[in-house]
Tab-separated table of C-alpha atoms and ligand atoms in Angstrom:
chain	number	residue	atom	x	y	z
Y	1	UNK	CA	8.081	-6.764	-23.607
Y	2	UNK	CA	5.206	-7.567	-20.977
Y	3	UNK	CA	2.449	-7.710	-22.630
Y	4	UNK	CA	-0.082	-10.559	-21.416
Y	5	UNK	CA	2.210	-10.637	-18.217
Y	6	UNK	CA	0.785	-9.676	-15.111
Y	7	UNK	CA	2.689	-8.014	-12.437
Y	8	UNK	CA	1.683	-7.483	-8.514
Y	9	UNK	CA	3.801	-4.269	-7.112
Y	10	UNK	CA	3.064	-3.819	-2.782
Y	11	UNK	CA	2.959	-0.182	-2.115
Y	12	UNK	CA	2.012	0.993	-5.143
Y	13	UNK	CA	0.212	3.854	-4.197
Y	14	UNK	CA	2.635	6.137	-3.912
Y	15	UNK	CA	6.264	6.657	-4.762
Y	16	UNK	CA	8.769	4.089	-6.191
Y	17	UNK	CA	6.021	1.521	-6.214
Y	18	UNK	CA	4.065	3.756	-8.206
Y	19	UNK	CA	7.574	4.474	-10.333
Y	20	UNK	CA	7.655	0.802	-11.019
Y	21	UNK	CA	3.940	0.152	-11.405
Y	22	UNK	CA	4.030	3.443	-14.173
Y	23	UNK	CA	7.166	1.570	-16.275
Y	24	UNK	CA	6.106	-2.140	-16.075
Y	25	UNK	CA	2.364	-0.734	-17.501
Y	26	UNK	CA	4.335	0.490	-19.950
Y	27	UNK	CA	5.783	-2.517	-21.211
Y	28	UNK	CA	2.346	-4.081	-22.158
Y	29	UNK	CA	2.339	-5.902	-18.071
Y	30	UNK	CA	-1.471	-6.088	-16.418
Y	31	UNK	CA	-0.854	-4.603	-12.710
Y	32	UNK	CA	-2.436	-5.793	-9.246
Y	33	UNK	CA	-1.400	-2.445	-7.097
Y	34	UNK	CA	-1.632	-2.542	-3.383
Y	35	UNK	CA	-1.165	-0.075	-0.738
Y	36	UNK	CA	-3.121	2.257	1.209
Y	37	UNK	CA	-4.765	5.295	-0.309
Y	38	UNK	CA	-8.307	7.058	-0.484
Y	39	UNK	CA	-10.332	5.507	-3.181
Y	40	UNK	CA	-10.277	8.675	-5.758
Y	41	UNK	CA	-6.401	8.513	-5.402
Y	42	UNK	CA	-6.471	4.585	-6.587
Y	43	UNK	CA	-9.070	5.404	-8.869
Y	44	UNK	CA	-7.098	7.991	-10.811
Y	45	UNK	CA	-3.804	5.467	-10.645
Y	46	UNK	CA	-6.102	2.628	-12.497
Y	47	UNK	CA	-7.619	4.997	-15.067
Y	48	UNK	CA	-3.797	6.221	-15.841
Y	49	UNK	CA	-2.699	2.794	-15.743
Y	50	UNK	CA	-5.322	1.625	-17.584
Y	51	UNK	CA	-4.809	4.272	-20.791
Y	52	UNK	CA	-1.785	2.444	-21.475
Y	53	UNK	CA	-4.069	-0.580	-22.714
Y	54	UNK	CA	-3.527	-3.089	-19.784
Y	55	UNK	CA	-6.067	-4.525	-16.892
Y	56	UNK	CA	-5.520	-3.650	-13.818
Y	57	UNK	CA	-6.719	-4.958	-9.919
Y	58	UNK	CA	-6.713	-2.749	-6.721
Y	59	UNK	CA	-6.154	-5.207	-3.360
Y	60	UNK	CA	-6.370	-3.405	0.049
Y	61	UNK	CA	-4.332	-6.198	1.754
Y	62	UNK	CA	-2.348	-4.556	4.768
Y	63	UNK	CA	1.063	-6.092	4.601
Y	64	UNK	CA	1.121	-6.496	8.029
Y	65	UNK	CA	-1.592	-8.977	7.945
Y	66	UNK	CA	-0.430	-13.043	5.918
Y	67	UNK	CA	-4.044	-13.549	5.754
Y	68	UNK	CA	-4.747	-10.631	4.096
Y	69	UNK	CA	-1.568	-11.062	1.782
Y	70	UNK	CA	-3.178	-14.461	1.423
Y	71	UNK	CA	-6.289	-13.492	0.365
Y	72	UNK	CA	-5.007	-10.517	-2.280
Y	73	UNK	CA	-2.573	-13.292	-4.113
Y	74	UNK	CA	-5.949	-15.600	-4.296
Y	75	UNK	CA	-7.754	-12.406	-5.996
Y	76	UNK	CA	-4.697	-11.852	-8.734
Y	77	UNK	CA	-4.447	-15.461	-9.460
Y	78	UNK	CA	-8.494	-15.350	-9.888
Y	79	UNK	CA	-8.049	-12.538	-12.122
Y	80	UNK	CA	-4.859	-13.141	-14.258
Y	81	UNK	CA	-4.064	-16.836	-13.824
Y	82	UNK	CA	-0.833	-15.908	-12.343
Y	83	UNK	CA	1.782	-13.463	-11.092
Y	84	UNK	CA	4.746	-13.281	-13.273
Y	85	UNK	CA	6.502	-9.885	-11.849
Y	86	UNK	CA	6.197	-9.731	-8.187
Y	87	UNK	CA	8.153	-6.635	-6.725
Y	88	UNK	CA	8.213	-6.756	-2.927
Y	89	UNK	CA	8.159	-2.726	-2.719
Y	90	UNK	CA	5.965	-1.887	0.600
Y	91	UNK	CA	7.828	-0.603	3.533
Y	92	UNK	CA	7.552	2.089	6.420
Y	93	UNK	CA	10.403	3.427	8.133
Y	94	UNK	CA	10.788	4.398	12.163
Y	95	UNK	CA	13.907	6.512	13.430
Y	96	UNK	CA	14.709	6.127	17.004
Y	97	UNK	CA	17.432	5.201	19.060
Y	98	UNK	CA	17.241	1.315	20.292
Y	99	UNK	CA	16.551	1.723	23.895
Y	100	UNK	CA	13.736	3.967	22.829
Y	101	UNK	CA	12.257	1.844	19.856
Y	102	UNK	CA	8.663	1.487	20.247
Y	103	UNK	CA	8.543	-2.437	20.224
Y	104	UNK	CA	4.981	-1.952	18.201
Y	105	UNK	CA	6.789	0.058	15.391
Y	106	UNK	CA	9.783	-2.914	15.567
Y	107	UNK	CA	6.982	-5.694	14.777
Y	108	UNK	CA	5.225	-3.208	12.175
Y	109	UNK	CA	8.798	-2.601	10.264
Y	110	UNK	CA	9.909	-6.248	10.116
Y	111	UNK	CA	6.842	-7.609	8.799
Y	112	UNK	CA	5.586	-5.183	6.377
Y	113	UNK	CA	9.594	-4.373	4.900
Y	114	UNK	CA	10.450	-8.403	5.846
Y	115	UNK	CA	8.101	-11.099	6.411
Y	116	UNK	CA	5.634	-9.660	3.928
Y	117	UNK	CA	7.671	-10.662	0.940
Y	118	UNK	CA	8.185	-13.927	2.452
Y	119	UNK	CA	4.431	-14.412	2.296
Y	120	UNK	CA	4.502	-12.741	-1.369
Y	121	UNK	CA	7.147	-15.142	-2.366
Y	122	UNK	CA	6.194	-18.623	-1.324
Y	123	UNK	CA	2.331	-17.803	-2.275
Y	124	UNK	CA	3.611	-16.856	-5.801
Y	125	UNK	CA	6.510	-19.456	-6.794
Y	126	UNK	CA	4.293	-22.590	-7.439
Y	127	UNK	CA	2.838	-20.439	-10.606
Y	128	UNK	CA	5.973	-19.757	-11.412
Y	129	UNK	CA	7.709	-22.774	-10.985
Y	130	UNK	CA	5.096	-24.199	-13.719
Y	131	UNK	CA	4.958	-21.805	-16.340
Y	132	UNK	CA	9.180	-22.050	-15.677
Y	133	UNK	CA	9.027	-17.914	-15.510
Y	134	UNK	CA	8.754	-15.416	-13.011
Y	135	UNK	CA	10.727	-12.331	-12.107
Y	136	UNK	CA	11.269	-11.585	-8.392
Y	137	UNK	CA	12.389	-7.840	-7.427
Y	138	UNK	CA	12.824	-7.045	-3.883
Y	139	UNK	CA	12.452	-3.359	-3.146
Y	140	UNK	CA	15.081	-3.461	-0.184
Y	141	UNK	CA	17.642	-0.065	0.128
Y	142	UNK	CA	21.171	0.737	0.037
Y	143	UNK	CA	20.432	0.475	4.255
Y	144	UNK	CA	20.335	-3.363	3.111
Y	145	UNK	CA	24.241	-2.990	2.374
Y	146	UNK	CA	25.180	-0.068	5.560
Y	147	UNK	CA	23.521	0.721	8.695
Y	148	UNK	CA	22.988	4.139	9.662
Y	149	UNK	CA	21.937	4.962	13.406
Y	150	UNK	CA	18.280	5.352	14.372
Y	151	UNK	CA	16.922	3.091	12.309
Y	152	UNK	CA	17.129	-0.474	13.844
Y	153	UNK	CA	14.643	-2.413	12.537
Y	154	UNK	CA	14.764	-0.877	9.000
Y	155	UNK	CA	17.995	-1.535	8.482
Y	156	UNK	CA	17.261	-5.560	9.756
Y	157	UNK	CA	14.638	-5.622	8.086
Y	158	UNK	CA	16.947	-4.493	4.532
Y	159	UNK	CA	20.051	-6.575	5.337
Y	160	UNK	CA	17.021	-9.455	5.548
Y	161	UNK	CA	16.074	-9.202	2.393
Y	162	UNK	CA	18.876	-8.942	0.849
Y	163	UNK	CA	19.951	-12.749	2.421
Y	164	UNK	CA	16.481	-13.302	1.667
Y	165	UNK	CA	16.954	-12.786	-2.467
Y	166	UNK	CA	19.731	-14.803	-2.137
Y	167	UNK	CA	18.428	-17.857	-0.750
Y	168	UNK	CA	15.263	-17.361	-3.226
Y	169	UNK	CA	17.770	-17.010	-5.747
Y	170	UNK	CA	19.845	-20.229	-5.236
Y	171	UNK	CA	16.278	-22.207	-5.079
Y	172	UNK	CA	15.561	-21.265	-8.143
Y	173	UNK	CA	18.734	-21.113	-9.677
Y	174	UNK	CA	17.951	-23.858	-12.402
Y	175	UNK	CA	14.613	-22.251	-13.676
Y	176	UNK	CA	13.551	-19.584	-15.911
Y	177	UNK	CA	12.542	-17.596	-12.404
Y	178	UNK	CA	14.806	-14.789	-11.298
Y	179	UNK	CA	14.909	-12.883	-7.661
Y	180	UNK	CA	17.033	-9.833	-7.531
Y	181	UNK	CA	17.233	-6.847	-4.783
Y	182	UNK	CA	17.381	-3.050	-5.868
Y	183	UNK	CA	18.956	-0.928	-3.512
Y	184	UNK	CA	17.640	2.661	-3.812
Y	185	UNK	CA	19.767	5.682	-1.860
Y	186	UNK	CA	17.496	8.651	-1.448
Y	187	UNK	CA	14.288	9.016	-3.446
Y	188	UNK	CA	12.217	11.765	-2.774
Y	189	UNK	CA	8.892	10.317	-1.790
Y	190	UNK	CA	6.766	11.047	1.411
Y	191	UNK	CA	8.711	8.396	3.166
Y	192	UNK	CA	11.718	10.499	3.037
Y	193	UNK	CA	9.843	13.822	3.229
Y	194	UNK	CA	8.764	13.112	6.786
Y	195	UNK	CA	12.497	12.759	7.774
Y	196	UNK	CA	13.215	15.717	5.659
Y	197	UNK	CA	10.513	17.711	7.604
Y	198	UNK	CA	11.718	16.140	11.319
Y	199	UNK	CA	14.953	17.334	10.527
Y	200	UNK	CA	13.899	20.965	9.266
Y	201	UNK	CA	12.462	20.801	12.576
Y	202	UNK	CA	14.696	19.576	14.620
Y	203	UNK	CA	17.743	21.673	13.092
Y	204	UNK	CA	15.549	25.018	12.291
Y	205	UNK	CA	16.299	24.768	8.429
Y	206	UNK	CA	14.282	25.357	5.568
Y	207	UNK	CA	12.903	22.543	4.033
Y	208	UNK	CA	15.571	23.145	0.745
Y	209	UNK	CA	18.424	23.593	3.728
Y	210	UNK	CA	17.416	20.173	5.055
Y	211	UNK	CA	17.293	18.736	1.556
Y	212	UNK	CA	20.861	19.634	1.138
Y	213	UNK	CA	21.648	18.387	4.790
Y	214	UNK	CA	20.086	14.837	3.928
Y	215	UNK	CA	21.676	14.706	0.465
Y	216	UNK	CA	25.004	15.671	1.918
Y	217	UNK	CA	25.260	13.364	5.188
Y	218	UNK	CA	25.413	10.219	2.642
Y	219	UNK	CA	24.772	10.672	-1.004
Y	220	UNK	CA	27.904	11.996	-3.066
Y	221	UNK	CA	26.140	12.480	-6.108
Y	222	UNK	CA	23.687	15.711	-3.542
Y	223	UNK	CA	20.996	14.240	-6.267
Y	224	UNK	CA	17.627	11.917	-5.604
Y	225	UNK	CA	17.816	8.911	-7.048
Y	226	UNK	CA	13.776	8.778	-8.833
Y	227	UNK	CA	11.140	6.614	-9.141
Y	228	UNK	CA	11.611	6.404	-12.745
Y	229	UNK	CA	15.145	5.301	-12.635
Y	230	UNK	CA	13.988	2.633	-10.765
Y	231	UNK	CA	11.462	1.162	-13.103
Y	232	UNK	CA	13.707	1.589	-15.818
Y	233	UNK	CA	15.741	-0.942	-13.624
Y	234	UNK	CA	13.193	-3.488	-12.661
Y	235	UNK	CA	12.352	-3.090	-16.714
Y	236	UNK	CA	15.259	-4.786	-17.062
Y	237	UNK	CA	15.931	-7.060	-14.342
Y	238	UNK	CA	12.504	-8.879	-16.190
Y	239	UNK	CA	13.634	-8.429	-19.127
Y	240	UNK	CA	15.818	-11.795	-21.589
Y	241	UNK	CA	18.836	-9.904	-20.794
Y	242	UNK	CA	18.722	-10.061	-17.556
Y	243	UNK	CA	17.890	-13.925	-16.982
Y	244	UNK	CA	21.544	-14.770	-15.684
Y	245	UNK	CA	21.522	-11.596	-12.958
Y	246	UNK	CA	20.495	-13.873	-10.059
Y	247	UNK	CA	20.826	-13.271	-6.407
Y	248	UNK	CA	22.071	-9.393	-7.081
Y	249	UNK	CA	21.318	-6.900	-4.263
Y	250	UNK	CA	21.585	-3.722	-6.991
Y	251	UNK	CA	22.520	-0.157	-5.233
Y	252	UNK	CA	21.133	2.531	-6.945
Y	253	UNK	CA	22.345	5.100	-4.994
Y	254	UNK	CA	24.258	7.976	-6.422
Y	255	UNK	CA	27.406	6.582	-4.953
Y	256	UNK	CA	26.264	6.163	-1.165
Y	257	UNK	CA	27.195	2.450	-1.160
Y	258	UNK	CA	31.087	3.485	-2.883
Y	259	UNK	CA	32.160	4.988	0.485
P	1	LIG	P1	6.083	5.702	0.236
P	1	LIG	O1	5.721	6.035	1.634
P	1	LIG	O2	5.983	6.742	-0.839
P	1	LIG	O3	5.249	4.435	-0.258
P	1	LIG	C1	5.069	3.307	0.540
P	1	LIG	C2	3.970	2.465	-0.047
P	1	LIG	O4	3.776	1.339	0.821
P	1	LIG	C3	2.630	3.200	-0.112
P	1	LIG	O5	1.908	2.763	-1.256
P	1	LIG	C4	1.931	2.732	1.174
P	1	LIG	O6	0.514	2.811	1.107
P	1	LIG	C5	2.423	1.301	1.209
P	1	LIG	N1	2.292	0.704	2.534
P	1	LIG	C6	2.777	1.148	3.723
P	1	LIG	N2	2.414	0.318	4.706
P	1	LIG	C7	1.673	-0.663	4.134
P	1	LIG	C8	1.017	-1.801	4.623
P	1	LIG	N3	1.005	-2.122	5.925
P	1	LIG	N4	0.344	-2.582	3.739
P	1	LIG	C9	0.308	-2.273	2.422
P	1	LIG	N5	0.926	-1.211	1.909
P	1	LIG	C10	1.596	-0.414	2.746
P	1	LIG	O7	7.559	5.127	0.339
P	1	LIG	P2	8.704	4.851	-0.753
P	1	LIG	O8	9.821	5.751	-0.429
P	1	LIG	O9	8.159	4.812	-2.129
P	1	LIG	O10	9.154	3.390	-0.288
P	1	LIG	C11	8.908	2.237	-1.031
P	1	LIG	C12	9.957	1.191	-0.701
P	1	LIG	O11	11.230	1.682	-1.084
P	1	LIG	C13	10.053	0.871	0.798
P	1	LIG	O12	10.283	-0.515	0.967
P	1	LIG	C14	11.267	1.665	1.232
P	1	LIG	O13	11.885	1.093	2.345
P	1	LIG	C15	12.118	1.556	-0.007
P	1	LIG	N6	13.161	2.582	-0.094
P	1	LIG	C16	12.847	3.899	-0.122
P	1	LIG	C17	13.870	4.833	-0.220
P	1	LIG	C18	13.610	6.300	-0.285
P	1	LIG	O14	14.586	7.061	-0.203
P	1	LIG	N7	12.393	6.759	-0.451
P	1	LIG	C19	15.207	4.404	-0.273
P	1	LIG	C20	15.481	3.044	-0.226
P	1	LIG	C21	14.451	2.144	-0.145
């Protein structure tokens, strides 16, 4: 469905930008993965990637950084011509109560889970606008819809995207370009083992117990949501069938968001 597409994933490294990265490969799409990593690791992700017949690119850009952003959109646009799937998946997480939120780890969460795909974006949709295609997919969470405590800037940062999609989503309402937001619940990846592991610590419980205690707390279904539900999802938010789902902030979430 991809093939001579080329699609840019942030964070895709590791866990559900890896997911996605895997399933839009998959569909014929070249990939441009980003995110930190040693360079074996990367290596081993562009030989994988690479069996499944497309190209790929590796760009180190820190998402922190707009002139590193910058400079990694210049480097797929010299490679591929342009980016036709950009997913906006990078993100870091910090849990602390307000008055004690590192103000550091406050500017680090809104710009790499915010601001970067606000670079992303506006560096991408000329391209798009031209060719009159382009898929948008904004990796923002079910903490997009709800707050939970502790986790200030993560959950601004999610409820930004979110209005973000939207407004992306009215400007290019009358062109073949898309922007959606998925809106993942739990997925086991070593963004959510660390809180797993705080908690174990924190509550003396087995790593399973604390599992069970994170699952419980908010997600009905007591099952992850994976990786590879989620590309099967941005599979089809790029696919013809999707080209009137505009603006949607998608929870996939095991019924979190139903509450
Ligand atoms: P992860 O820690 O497994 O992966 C994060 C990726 O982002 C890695 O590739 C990492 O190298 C990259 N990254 C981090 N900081 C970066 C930076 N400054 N510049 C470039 N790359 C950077 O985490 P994950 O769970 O796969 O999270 C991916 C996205 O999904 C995040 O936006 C996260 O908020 C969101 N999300 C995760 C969950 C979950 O339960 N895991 C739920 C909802 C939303």
């Amino acid at each position: 469905m991809l093939k001579g597409k080329t699609a840019l994933v942030t964070g895709s490294t590791s866990g559900i930008g890896l997911g996605i990265a895997r399933a839009l490969a998959a569909e014929g799409a070249n990939i441009v993965l980003n995110g930190f990593g040693d360079a074996s690791h990367i290596a081993a992700i562009e030989r994988e990637l690479r069996e499944r017949g497309v190209q790929t690119l590796y760009h180190g850009a820190d998402m922190s950084k707009p002139r590193e952003i910058e400079d990694m959109m210049r480097a797929a646009e010299s490679a591929f011509g342009r980016i036709d799937v950009l997913v906006n998946n990078a993100g870091i997480q910090h849990v602390a109560s307000i008055e004690d939120f590192p103000v550091e780890r406050w500017d680090a969460v809104i710009a790499i889970n915010l601001s970067s795909a606000f670079h992303t974006i506006r560096l991408a949709l000329p391209k798009m606008k031209a060719a009159n295609w382009g898929r948008i997919i904004n990796i923002a969470s079910v903490h997009g819809l709800v707050a939970s405590a502790q986790k200030s800037a993560y959950v601004a940062a999610k409820h930004g995207i979110v209005g973000l999609t939207k407004v992306v989503a009215l400007e290019t309402a009358q062109t073949g370009i898309t922007c959606n937001a998925i809106c993942p619940g739990w997925v086991l990846t070593p963004l959510v083992q660390k809180q797993i592991d705080d908690r174990a610590a924190r509550d003396r419980l087995s790593n399973d117990e604390a599992r069970r205690a994170l699952l419980g707390e908010k997600q009905p279904s007591l099952q992850f949501v994976t990786p590879e539900q989620l590309g099967a999802l941005a599979v089809f938010l790029c696919s013809d069938a999707a080209a009137q789902v505009r603006g949607a902030a998608w929870n996939v979430d095991g019924g979190w968001y139903a509450q």
